[in-house]
């Protein structure tokens, strides 16, 4: 059985723009953690693997919820877009079948209803199911931090 310990105190912030999120990160400590769907992070906090002083919930950041496709520009997936949303996005089903297949095998319906591709990649587990298809499709990650 999983050993669930008491969760230490941490500050919780839920910014509503990318600028606000980056400003908070700029002034926070190195132990701050970004929260997307929380399917990995919440468990890690409960198990005491990470003890963040700040949890920054990015689900409400519009820039990170962008999901767009166009013929010339291709596919843009915001880091906070949930996996189940990707699985109902026609452009992915039509043009990125490999990615749709990868998303469809992640966890369960409940996990896909909360989890994001951003979280799958940032968690950096060797078993992350979306990583191989993203590499095969030549995906590029757009990174931002409080310092640029
Ligand atoms: C029961 C169960 C089954 C699972 N099955 C699978 C599976 O089959 N395949 C698979 O690949 N994964 C699986 N997972 C792992 C997990 O659900 C996925 O990796 C999911 O996509 C994580 O997304 P999330 O939004 O919940 O991430 P979170 O838990 O919110 O975050 C995960 C990590 O990424 C960081 N992070 C998140 N977003 C950002 C961001 N925008 N910028 C910087 N850092 C960020 C967080 O700080 C944290 O360290 C499973 C998990 C559970 C609990």
mmCIF file of C-alpha atoms and ligand atoms in Angstrom:
data_model
loop_
_atom_site.group_PDB
_atom_site.id
_atom_site.type_symbol
_atom_site.label_atom_id
_atom_site.label_comp_id
_atom_site.label_asym_id
_atom_site.label_seq_id
_atom_site.Cartn_x
_atom_site.Cartn_y
_atom_site.Cartn_z
ATOM 1 C CA UNK A 1 0.000 0.000 0.000
ATOM 2 C CA UNK A 2 1.235 3.510 -0.787
ATOM 3 C CA UNK A 3 2.514 5.400 2.251
ATOM 4 C CA UNK A 4 0.611 8.713 2.352
ATOM 5 C CA UNK A 5 2.122 11.195 4.824
ATOM 6 C CA UNK A 6 0.794 14.528 5.981
ATOM 7 C CA UNK A 7 1.364 17.254 3.436
ATOM 8 C CA UNK A 8 3.532 20.147 4.619
ATOM 9 C CA UNK A 9 2.393 23.747 4.326
ATOM 10 C CA UNK A 10 2.843 25.495 0.997
ATOM 11 C CA UNK A 11 1.616 28.663 -0.649
ATOM 12 C CA UNK A 12 -0.878 28.144 -3.494
ATOM 13 C CA UNK A 13 -1.136 30.655 -6.332
ATOM 14 C CA UNK A 14 -3.351 30.505 -9.424
ATOM 15 C CA UNK A 15 -2.254 33.186 -11.928
ATOM 16 C CA UNK A 16 -4.557 34.184 -14.764
ATOM 17 C CA UNK A 17 -1.897 35.232 -17.284
ATOM 18 C CA UNK A 18 1.499 33.962 -18.386
ATOM 19 C CA UNK A 19 3.144 37.234 -17.343
ATOM 20 C CA UNK A 20 1.719 36.879 -13.847
ATOM 21 C CA UNK A 21 2.865 33.237 -13.648
ATOM 22 C CA UNK A 22 6.396 34.126 -14.748
ATOM 23 C CA UNK A 23 6.552 37.049 -12.318
ATOM 24 C CA UNK A 24 5.594 34.759 -9.437
ATOM 25 C CA UNK A 25 8.227 32.214 -10.510
ATOM 26 C CA UNK A 26 10.871 34.934 -10.778
ATOM 27 C CA UNK A 27 10.490 35.799 -7.103
ATOM 28 C CA UNK A 28 9.873 32.304 -5.771
ATOM 29 C CA UNK A 29 12.404 29.829 -4.410
ATOM 30 C CA UNK A 30 13.939 26.981 -6.366
ATOM 31 C CA UNK A 31 11.570 24.539 -4.658
ATOM 32 C CA UNK A 32 8.453 26.106 -6.244
ATOM 33 C CA UNK A 33 6.506 23.643 -8.391
ATOM 34 C CA UNK A 34 4.173 24.216 -11.315
ATOM 35 C CA UNK A 35 0.843 22.376 -11.051
ATOM 36 C CA UNK A 36 -1.065 21.368 -14.172
ATOM 37 C CA UNK A 37 -3.393 18.368 -13.808
ATOM 38 C CA UNK A 38 -1.625 17.255 -10.642
ATOM 39 C CA UNK A 39 -1.811 13.536 -11.480
ATOM 40 C CA UNK A 40 1.926 13.230 -10.839
ATOM 41 C CA UNK A 41 2.687 16.218 -8.613
ATOM 42 C CA UNK A 42 -0.052 15.760 -6.008
ATOM 43 C CA UNK A 43 1.013 12.161 -5.469
ATOM 44 C CA UNK A 44 4.663 13.221 -5.178
ATOM 45 C CA UNK A 45 3.713 15.825 -2.549
ATOM 46 C CA UNK A 46 1.562 13.351 -0.622
ATOM 47 C CA UNK A 47 4.372 10.789 -0.642
ATOM 48 C CA UNK A 48 6.892 13.393 0.549
ATOM 49 C CA UNK A 49 9.050 13.100 -2.584
ATOM 50 C CA UNK A 50 8.802 16.858 -3.110
ATOM 51 C CA UNK A 51 8.128 19.537 -0.501
ATOM 52 C CA UNK A 52 7.386 22.728 -2.386
ATOM 53 C CA UNK A 53 7.099 26.079 -0.618
ATOM 54 C CA UNK A 54 4.903 27.291 -3.492
ATOM 55 C CA UNK A 55 2.526 25.466 -5.833
ATOM 56 C CA UNK A 56 1.764 27.494 -8.941
ATOM 57 C CA UNK A 57 -1.458 26.300 -10.585
ATOM 58 C CA UNK A 58 -1.250 27.145 -14.309
ATOM 59 C CA UNK A 59 -4.596 25.634 -15.361
ATOM 60 C CA UNK A 60 -6.168 29.095 -15.587
ATOM 61 C CA UNK A 61 -3.447 30.626 -17.759
ATOM 62 C CA UNK A 62 -5.067 31.271 -21.174
ATOM 63 C CA UNK A 63 -1.772 31.148 -23.100
ATOM 64 C CA UNK A 64 -1.160 27.629 -21.769
ATOM 65 C CA UNK A 65 -4.647 26.467 -22.770
ATOM 66 C CA UNK A 66 -4.172 27.326 -26.439
ATOM 67 C CA UNK A 67 -4.905 24.424 -28.804
ATOM 68 C CA UNK A 68 -4.722 25.399 -32.468
ATOM 69 C CA UNK A 69 -3.937 23.876 -35.809
ATOM 70 C CA UNK A 70 -3.511 25.477 -39.239
ATOM 71 C CA UNK A 71 -2.112 24.130 -42.490
ATOM 72 C CA UNK A 72 0.894 26.479 -42.658
ATOM 73 C CA UNK A 73 1.689 26.714 -38.949
ATOM 74 C CA UNK A 74 0.911 23.170 -37.817
ATOM 75 C CA UNK A 75 -0.182 22.222 -34.318
ATOM 76 C CA UNK A 76 0.194 24.303 -31.155
ATOM 77 C CA UNK A 77 -0.533 22.556 -27.842
ATOM 78 C CA UNK A 78 -0.481 24.695 -24.703
ATOM 79 C CA UNK A 79 1.190 23.071 -21.711
ATOM 80 C CA UNK A 80 -2.048 23.085 -19.679
ATOM 81 C CA UNK A 81 -4.304 21.493 -22.320
ATOM 82 C CA UNK A 82 -5.772 18.299 -20.903
ATOM 83 C CA UNK A 83 -5.106 14.987 -22.608
ATOM 84 C CA UNK A 84 -8.800 14.239 -23.146
ATOM 85 C CA UNK A 85 -9.166 17.507 -25.051
ATOM 86 C CA UNK A 86 -6.373 16.452 -27.408
ATOM 87 C CA UNK A 87 -8.254 13.232 -28.056
ATOM 88 C CA UNK A 88 -11.325 15.112 -29.277
ATOM 89 C CA UNK A 89 -9.431 17.642 -31.399
ATOM 90 C CA UNK A 90 -10.112 16.781 -35.042
ATOM 91 C CA UNK A 91 -6.794 18.060 -36.405
ATOM 92 C CA UNK A 92 -4.899 15.700 -34.089
ATOM 93 C CA UNK A 93 -7.108 12.746 -34.999
ATOM 94 C CA UNK A 94 -6.666 13.498 -38.720
ATOM 95 C CA UNK A 95 -3.042 14.669 -38.994
ATOM 96 C CA UNK A 96 -1.208 13.392 -35.896
ATOM 97 C CA UNK A 97 -2.525 9.847 -35.456
ATOM 98 C CA UNK A 98 0.622 8.731 -33.654
ATOM 99 C CA UNK A 99 0.145 11.443 -31.023
ATOM 100 C CA UNK A 100 -3.525 10.542 -30.586
ATOM 101 C CA UNK A 101 -2.583 6.891 -30.076
ATOM 102 C CA UNK A 102 0.022 7.855 -27.475
ATOM 103 C CA UNK A 103 -2.425 10.073 -25.543
ATOM 104 C CA UNK A 104 -5.131 7.421 -25.643
ATOM 105 C CA UNK A 105 -3.051 4.866 -23.685
ATOM 106 C CA UNK A 106 -2.147 7.185 -20.811
ATOM 107 C CA UNK A 107 -3.551 5.958 -17.495
ATOM 108 C CA UNK A 108 -7.326 5.918 -17.433
ATOM 109 C CA UNK A 109 -10.185 8.222 -18.404
ATOM 110 C CA UNK A 110 -9.857 9.903 -15.005
ATOM 111 C CA UNK A 111 -6.110 10.513 -15.476
ATOM 112 C CA UNK A 112 -6.638 11.840 -19.011
ATOM 113 C CA UNK A 113 -9.416 14.136 -17.779
ATOM 114 C CA UNK A 114 -6.899 15.876 -15.500
ATOM 115 C CA UNK A 115 -3.466 15.200 -16.950
ATOM 116 C CA UNK A 116 -1.726 17.338 -19.555
ATOM 117 C CA UNK A 117 0.951 16.771 -22.155
ATOM 118 C CA UNK A 118 2.991 19.541 -20.526
ATOM 119 C CA UNK A 119 2.931 17.612 -17.262
ATOM 120 C CA UNK A 120 3.816 14.339 -18.983
ATOM 121 C CA UNK A 121 6.909 15.948 -20.551
ATOM 122 C CA UNK A 122 7.969 18.088 -17.572
ATOM 123 C CA UNK A 123 7.700 15.161 -15.169
ATOM 124 C CA UNK A 124 10.387 13.561 -17.365
ATOM 125 C CA UNK A 125 9.563 9.973 -16.453
ATOM 126 C CA UNK A 126 11.350 7.597 -18.858
ATOM 127 C CA UNK A 127 7.972 5.937 -19.384
ATOM 128 C CA UNK A 128 6.225 9.145 -20.521
ATOM 129 C CA UNK A 129 3.984 7.979 -23.330
ATOM 130 C CA UNK A 130 3.770 11.228 -25.279
ATOM 131 C CA UNK A 131 7.535 11.792 -25.592
ATOM 132 C CA UNK A 132 8.340 9.239 -28.348
ATOM 133 C CA UNK A 133 5.570 10.437 -30.655
ATOM 134 C CA UNK A 134 6.516 14.082 -30.111
ATOM 135 C CA UNK A 135 10.126 13.254 -30.997
ATOM 136 C CA UNK A 136 9.080 11.297 -34.093
ATOM 137 C CA UNK A 137 6.871 14.169 -35.237
ATOM 138 C CA UNK A 138 9.684 16.710 -34.779
ATOM 139 C CA UNK A 139 7.881 18.670 -32.070
ATOM 140 C CA UNK A 140 9.510 21.782 -30.621
ATOM 141 C CA UNK A 141 9.065 22.941 -27.036
ATOM 142 C CA UNK A 142 8.615 26.659 -26.403
ATOM 143 C CA UNK A 143 10.101 27.456 -22.994
ATOM 144 C CA UNK A 144 9.627 30.478 -20.779
ATOM 145 C CA UNK A 145 10.965 31.372 -17.360
ATOM 146 C CA UNK A 146 10.970 34.301 -15.018
ATOM 147 C CA UNK A 147 14.339 35.267 -16.522
ATOM 148 C CA UNK A 148 13.379 35.069 -20.182
HETATM 149 C C1 LIG B 1 -2.829 6.055 -12.140
HETATM 150 C C2 LIG B 1 -1.869 6.769 -13.049
HETATM 151 C C3 LIG B 1 -1.576 6.241 -14.290
HETATM 152 C C4 LIG B 1 -0.696 6.880 -15.152
HETATM 153 N N1 LIG B 1 -0.436 6.331 -16.376
HETATM 154 C C5 LIG B 1 0.413 6.933 -17.228
HETATM 155 C C6 LIG B 1 0.668 6.378 -18.512
HETATM 156 O O1 LIG B 1 0.140 5.321 -18.891
HETATM 157 N N2 LIG B 1 1.543 7.032 -19.325
HETATM 158 C C7 LIG B 1 2.154 8.191 -18.948
HETATM 159 O O2 LIG B 1 2.920 8.744 -19.733
HETATM 160 N N3 LIG B 1 1.909 8.752 -17.746
HETATM 161 C C8 LIG B 1 1.063 8.162 -16.871
HETATM 162 N N4 LIG B 1 0.825 8.711 -15.640
HETATM 163 C C9 LIG B 1 1.539 9.915 -15.240
HETATM 164 C C10 LIG B 1 0.732 11.245 -15.425
HETATM 165 O O3 LIG B 1 -0.638 11.046 -15.279
HETATM 166 C C11 LIG B 1 1.004 11.864 -16.780
HETATM 167 O O4 LIG B 1 2.410 12.045 -16.935
HETATM 168 C C12 LIG B 1 0.282 13.214 -16.948
HETATM 169 O O5 LIG B 1 0.314 13.583 -18.307
HETATM 170 C C13 LIG B 1 0.929 14.298 -16.117
HETATM 171 O O6 LIG B 1 0.281 15.507 -16.389
HETATM 172 P P1 LIG B 1 -0.255 16.463 -15.223
HETATM 173 O O7 LIG B 1 -0.828 17.655 -15.911
HETATM 174 O O8 LIG B 1 -1.152 15.758 -14.291
HETATM 175 O O9 LIG B 1 1.122 16.831 -14.500
HETATM 176 P P2 LIG B 1 1.361 17.402 -13.025
HETATM 177 O O10 LIG B 1 1.215 16.314 -12.040
HETATM 178 O O11 LIG B 1 0.575 18.644 -12.791
HETATM 179 O O12 LIG B 1 2.912 17.803 -13.178
HETATM 180 C C14 LIG B 1 3.903 16.817 -13.407
HETATM 181 C C15 LIG B 1 5.300 17.462 -13.287
HETATM 182 O O13 LIG B 1 5.498 18.388 -14.343
HETATM 183 C C16 LIG B 1 5.689 19.711 -13.824
HETATM 184 N N5 LIG B 1 4.939 20.612 -14.712
HETATM 185 C C17 LIG B 1 3.653 20.472 -15.132
HETATM 186 N N6 LIG B 1 3.338 21.437 -16.002
HETATM 187 C C18 LIG B 1 4.442 22.231 -16.112
HETATM 188 C C19 LIG B 1 4.741 23.419 -16.845
HETATM 189 N N7 LIG B 1 3.833 23.989 -17.677
HETATM 190 N N8 LIG B 1 5.967 23.967 -16.731
HETATM 191 C C20 LIG B 1 6.900 23.390 -15.918
HETATM 192 N N9 LIG B 1 6.680 22.274 -15.189
HETATM 193 C C21 LIG B 1 5.461 21.702 -15.290
HETATM 194 C C22 LIG B 1 5.160 19.679 -12.386
HETATM 195 O O14 LIG B 1 5.785 20.631 -11.560
HETATM 196 C C23 LIG B 1 5.497 18.256 -11.985
HETATM 197 O O15 LIG B 1 6.859 18.170 -11.629
HETATM 198 C C24 LIG B 1 -0.074 8.095 -14.746
HETATM 199 C C25 LIG B 1 -0.374 8.650 -13.492
HETATM 200 C C26 LIG B 1 -1.259 8.000 -12.653
HETATM 201 C C27 LIG B 1 -1.577 8.617 -11.308
#
